[in-house]
mmCIF file of C-alpha atoms in Angstrom:
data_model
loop_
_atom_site.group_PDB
_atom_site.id
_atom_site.type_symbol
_atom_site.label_atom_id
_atom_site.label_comp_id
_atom_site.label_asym_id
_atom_site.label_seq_id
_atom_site.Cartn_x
_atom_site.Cartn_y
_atom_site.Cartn_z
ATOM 1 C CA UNK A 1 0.000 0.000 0.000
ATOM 2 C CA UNK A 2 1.831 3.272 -0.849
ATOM 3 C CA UNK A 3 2.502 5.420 2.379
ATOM 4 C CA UNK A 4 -0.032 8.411 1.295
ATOM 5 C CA UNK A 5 -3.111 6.335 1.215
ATOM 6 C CA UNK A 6 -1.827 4.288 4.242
ATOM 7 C CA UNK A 7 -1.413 8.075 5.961
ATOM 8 C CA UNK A 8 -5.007 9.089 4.917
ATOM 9 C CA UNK A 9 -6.863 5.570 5.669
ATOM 10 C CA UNK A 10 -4.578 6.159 9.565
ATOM 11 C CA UNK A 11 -6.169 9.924 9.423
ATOM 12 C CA UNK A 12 -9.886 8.658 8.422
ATOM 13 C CA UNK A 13 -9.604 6.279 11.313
ATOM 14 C CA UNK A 14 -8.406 8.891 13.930
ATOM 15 C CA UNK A 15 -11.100 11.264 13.138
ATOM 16 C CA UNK A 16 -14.007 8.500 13.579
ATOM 17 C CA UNK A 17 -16.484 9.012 15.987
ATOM 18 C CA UNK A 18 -17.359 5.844 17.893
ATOM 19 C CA UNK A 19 -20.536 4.542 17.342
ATOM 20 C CA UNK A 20 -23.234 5.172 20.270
ATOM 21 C CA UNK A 21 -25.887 3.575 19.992
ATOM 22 C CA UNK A 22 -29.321 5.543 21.379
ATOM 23 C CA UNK A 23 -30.411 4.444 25.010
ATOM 24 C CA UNK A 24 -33.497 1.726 25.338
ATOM 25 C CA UNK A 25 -36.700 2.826 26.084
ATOM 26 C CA UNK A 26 -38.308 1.981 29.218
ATOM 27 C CA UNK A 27 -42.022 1.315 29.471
ATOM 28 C CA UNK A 28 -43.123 4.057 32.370
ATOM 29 C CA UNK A 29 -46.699 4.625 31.483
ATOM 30 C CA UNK A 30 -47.018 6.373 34.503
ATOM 31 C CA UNK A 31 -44.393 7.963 34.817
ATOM 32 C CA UNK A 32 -43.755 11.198 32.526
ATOM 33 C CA UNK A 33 -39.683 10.484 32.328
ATOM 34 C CA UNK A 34 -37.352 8.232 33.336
ATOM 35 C CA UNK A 35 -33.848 7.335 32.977
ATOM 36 C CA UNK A 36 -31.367 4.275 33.897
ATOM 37 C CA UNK A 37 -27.969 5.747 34.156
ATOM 38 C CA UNK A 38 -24.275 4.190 34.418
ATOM 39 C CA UNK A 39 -21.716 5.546 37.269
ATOM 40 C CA UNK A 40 -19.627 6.765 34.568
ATOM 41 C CA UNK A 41 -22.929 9.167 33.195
ATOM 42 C CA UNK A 42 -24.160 6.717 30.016
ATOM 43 C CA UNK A 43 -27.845 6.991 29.440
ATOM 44 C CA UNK A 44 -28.322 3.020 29.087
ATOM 45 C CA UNK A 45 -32.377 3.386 29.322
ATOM 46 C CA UNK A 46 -35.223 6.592 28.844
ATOM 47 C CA UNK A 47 -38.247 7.820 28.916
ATOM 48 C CA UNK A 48 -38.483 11.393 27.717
ATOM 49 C CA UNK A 49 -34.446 11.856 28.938
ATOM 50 C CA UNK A 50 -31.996 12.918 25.681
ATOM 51 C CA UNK A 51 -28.814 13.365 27.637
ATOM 52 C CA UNK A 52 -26.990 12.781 30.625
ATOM 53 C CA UNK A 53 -24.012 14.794 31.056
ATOM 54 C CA UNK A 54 -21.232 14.919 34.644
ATOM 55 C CA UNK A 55 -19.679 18.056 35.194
ATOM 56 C CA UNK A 56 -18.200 16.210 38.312
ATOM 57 C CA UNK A 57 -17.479 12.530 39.005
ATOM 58 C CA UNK A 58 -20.707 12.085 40.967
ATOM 59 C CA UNK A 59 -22.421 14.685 40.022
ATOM 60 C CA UNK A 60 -24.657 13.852 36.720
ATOM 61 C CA UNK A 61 -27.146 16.587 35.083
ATOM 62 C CA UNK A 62 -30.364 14.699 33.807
ATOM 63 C CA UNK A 63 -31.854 16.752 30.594
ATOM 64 C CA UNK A 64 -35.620 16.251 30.272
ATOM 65 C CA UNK A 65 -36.455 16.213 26.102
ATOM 66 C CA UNK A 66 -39.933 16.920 26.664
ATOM 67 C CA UNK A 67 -40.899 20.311 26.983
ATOM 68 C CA UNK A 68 -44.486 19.804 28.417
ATOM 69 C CA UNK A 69 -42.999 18.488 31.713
ATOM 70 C CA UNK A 70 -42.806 21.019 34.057
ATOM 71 C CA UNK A 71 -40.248 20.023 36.522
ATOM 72 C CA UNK A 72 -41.133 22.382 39.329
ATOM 73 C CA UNK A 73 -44.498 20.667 39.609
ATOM 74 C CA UNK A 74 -43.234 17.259 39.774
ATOM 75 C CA UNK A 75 -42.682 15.048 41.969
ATOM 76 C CA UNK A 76 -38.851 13.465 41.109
ATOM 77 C CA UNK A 77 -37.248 10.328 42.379
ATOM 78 C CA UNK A 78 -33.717 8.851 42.603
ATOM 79 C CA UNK A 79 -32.216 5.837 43.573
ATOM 80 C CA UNK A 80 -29.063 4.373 43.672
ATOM 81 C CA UNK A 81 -28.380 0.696 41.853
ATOM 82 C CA UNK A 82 -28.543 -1.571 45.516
ATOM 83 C CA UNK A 83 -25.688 -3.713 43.862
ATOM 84 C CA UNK A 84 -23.494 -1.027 43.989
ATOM 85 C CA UNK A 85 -24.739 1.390 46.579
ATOM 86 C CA UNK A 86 -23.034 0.875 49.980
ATOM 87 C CA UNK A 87 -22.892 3.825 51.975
ATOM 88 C CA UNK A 88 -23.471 6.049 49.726
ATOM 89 C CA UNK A 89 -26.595 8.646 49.629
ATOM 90 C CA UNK A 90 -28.564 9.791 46.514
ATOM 91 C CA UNK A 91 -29.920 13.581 46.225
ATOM 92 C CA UNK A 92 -31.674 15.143 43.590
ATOM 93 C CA UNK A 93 -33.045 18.223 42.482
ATOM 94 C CA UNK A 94 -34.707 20.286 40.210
ATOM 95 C CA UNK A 95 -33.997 23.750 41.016
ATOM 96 C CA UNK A 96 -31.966 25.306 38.348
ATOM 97 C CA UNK A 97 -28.302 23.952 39.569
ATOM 98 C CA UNK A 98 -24.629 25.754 38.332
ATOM 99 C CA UNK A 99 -23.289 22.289 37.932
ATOM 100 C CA UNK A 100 -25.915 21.646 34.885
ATOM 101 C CA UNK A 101 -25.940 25.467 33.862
ATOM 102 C CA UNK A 102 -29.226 26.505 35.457
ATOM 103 C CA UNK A 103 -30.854 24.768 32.732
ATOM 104 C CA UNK A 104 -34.656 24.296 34.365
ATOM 105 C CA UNK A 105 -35.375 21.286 31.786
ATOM 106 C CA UNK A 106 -32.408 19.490 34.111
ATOM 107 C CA UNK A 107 -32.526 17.563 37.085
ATOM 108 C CA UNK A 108 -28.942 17.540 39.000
ATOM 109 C CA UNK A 109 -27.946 14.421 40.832
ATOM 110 C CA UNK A 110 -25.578 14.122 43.128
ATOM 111 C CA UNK A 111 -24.576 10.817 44.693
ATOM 112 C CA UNK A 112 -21.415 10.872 48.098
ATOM 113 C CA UNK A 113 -20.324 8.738 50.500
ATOM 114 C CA UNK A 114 -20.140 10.651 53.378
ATOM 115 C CA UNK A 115 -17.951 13.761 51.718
ATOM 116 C CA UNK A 116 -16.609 11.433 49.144
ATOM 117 C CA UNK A 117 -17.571 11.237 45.694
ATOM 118 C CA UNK A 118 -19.352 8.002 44.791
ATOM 119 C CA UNK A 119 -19.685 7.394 41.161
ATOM 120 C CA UNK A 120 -22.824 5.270 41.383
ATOM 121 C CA UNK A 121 -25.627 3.757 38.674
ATOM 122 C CA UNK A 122 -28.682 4.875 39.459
ATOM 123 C CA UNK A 123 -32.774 5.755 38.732
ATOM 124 C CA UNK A 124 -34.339 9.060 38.206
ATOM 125 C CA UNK A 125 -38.407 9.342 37.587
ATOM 126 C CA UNK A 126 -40.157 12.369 37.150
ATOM 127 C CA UNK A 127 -44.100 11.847 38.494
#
């Protein structure tokens, strides 16, 4: 293979995305969004939830796609993944947070173990 198109197939390569494949949907039909999320912030499963993004290591911003949900109004709920959980705590809210850039269509998570960061997979559902 001459050494230019070996440089530009080693160039096509570098600059390829990985693929990511789009989260599974979970069947909530009560629920108006949900989301199953990894400790290292992948969106595996949703339910009206585009992205997941973590500004910190256990801190994870939760972006609801839908725009009819109004957050303020609803009741949200996070758990941990009991597999993984030990002693570490769960909190959530959806007041407009710095760590997801007071977005108010984002829920921020944070998960600790006592003041320790505990990158954790866990639940959110908006009611």
């Amino acid at each position: 293979m001459p050494l230019t198109l070996l440089m530009a197939t080693a160039a096509t390569v570098a600059l390829a995305a990985p693929a990511v494949a789009d989260p599974t949907p979970i069947y909530a039909p009560y629920a108006q969004a949900a989301a199953s999320v990894s400790a290292s912030g992948d969106l595996l499963r949703s339910k009206n939830v585009d992205t997941v993004t973590q500004p910190l290591p256990s801190v994870y911003c939760v972006h609801i796609s839908d725009p009819n949900i109004n957050l303020a109004e609803s009741v949200i709920t996070a758990t941990l993944d009991w597999q993984q959980a030990k002693d570490a705590t769960i909190r959530a809210t959806v007041q407009p947070s710095s760590w997801c850039d007071n977005d108010n269509r984002t829920i921020a998570v944070a998960i600790f173990s006592g003041v320790q960061a505990a990158p954790n997979d866990f639940f959110v559902t908006v009611q």
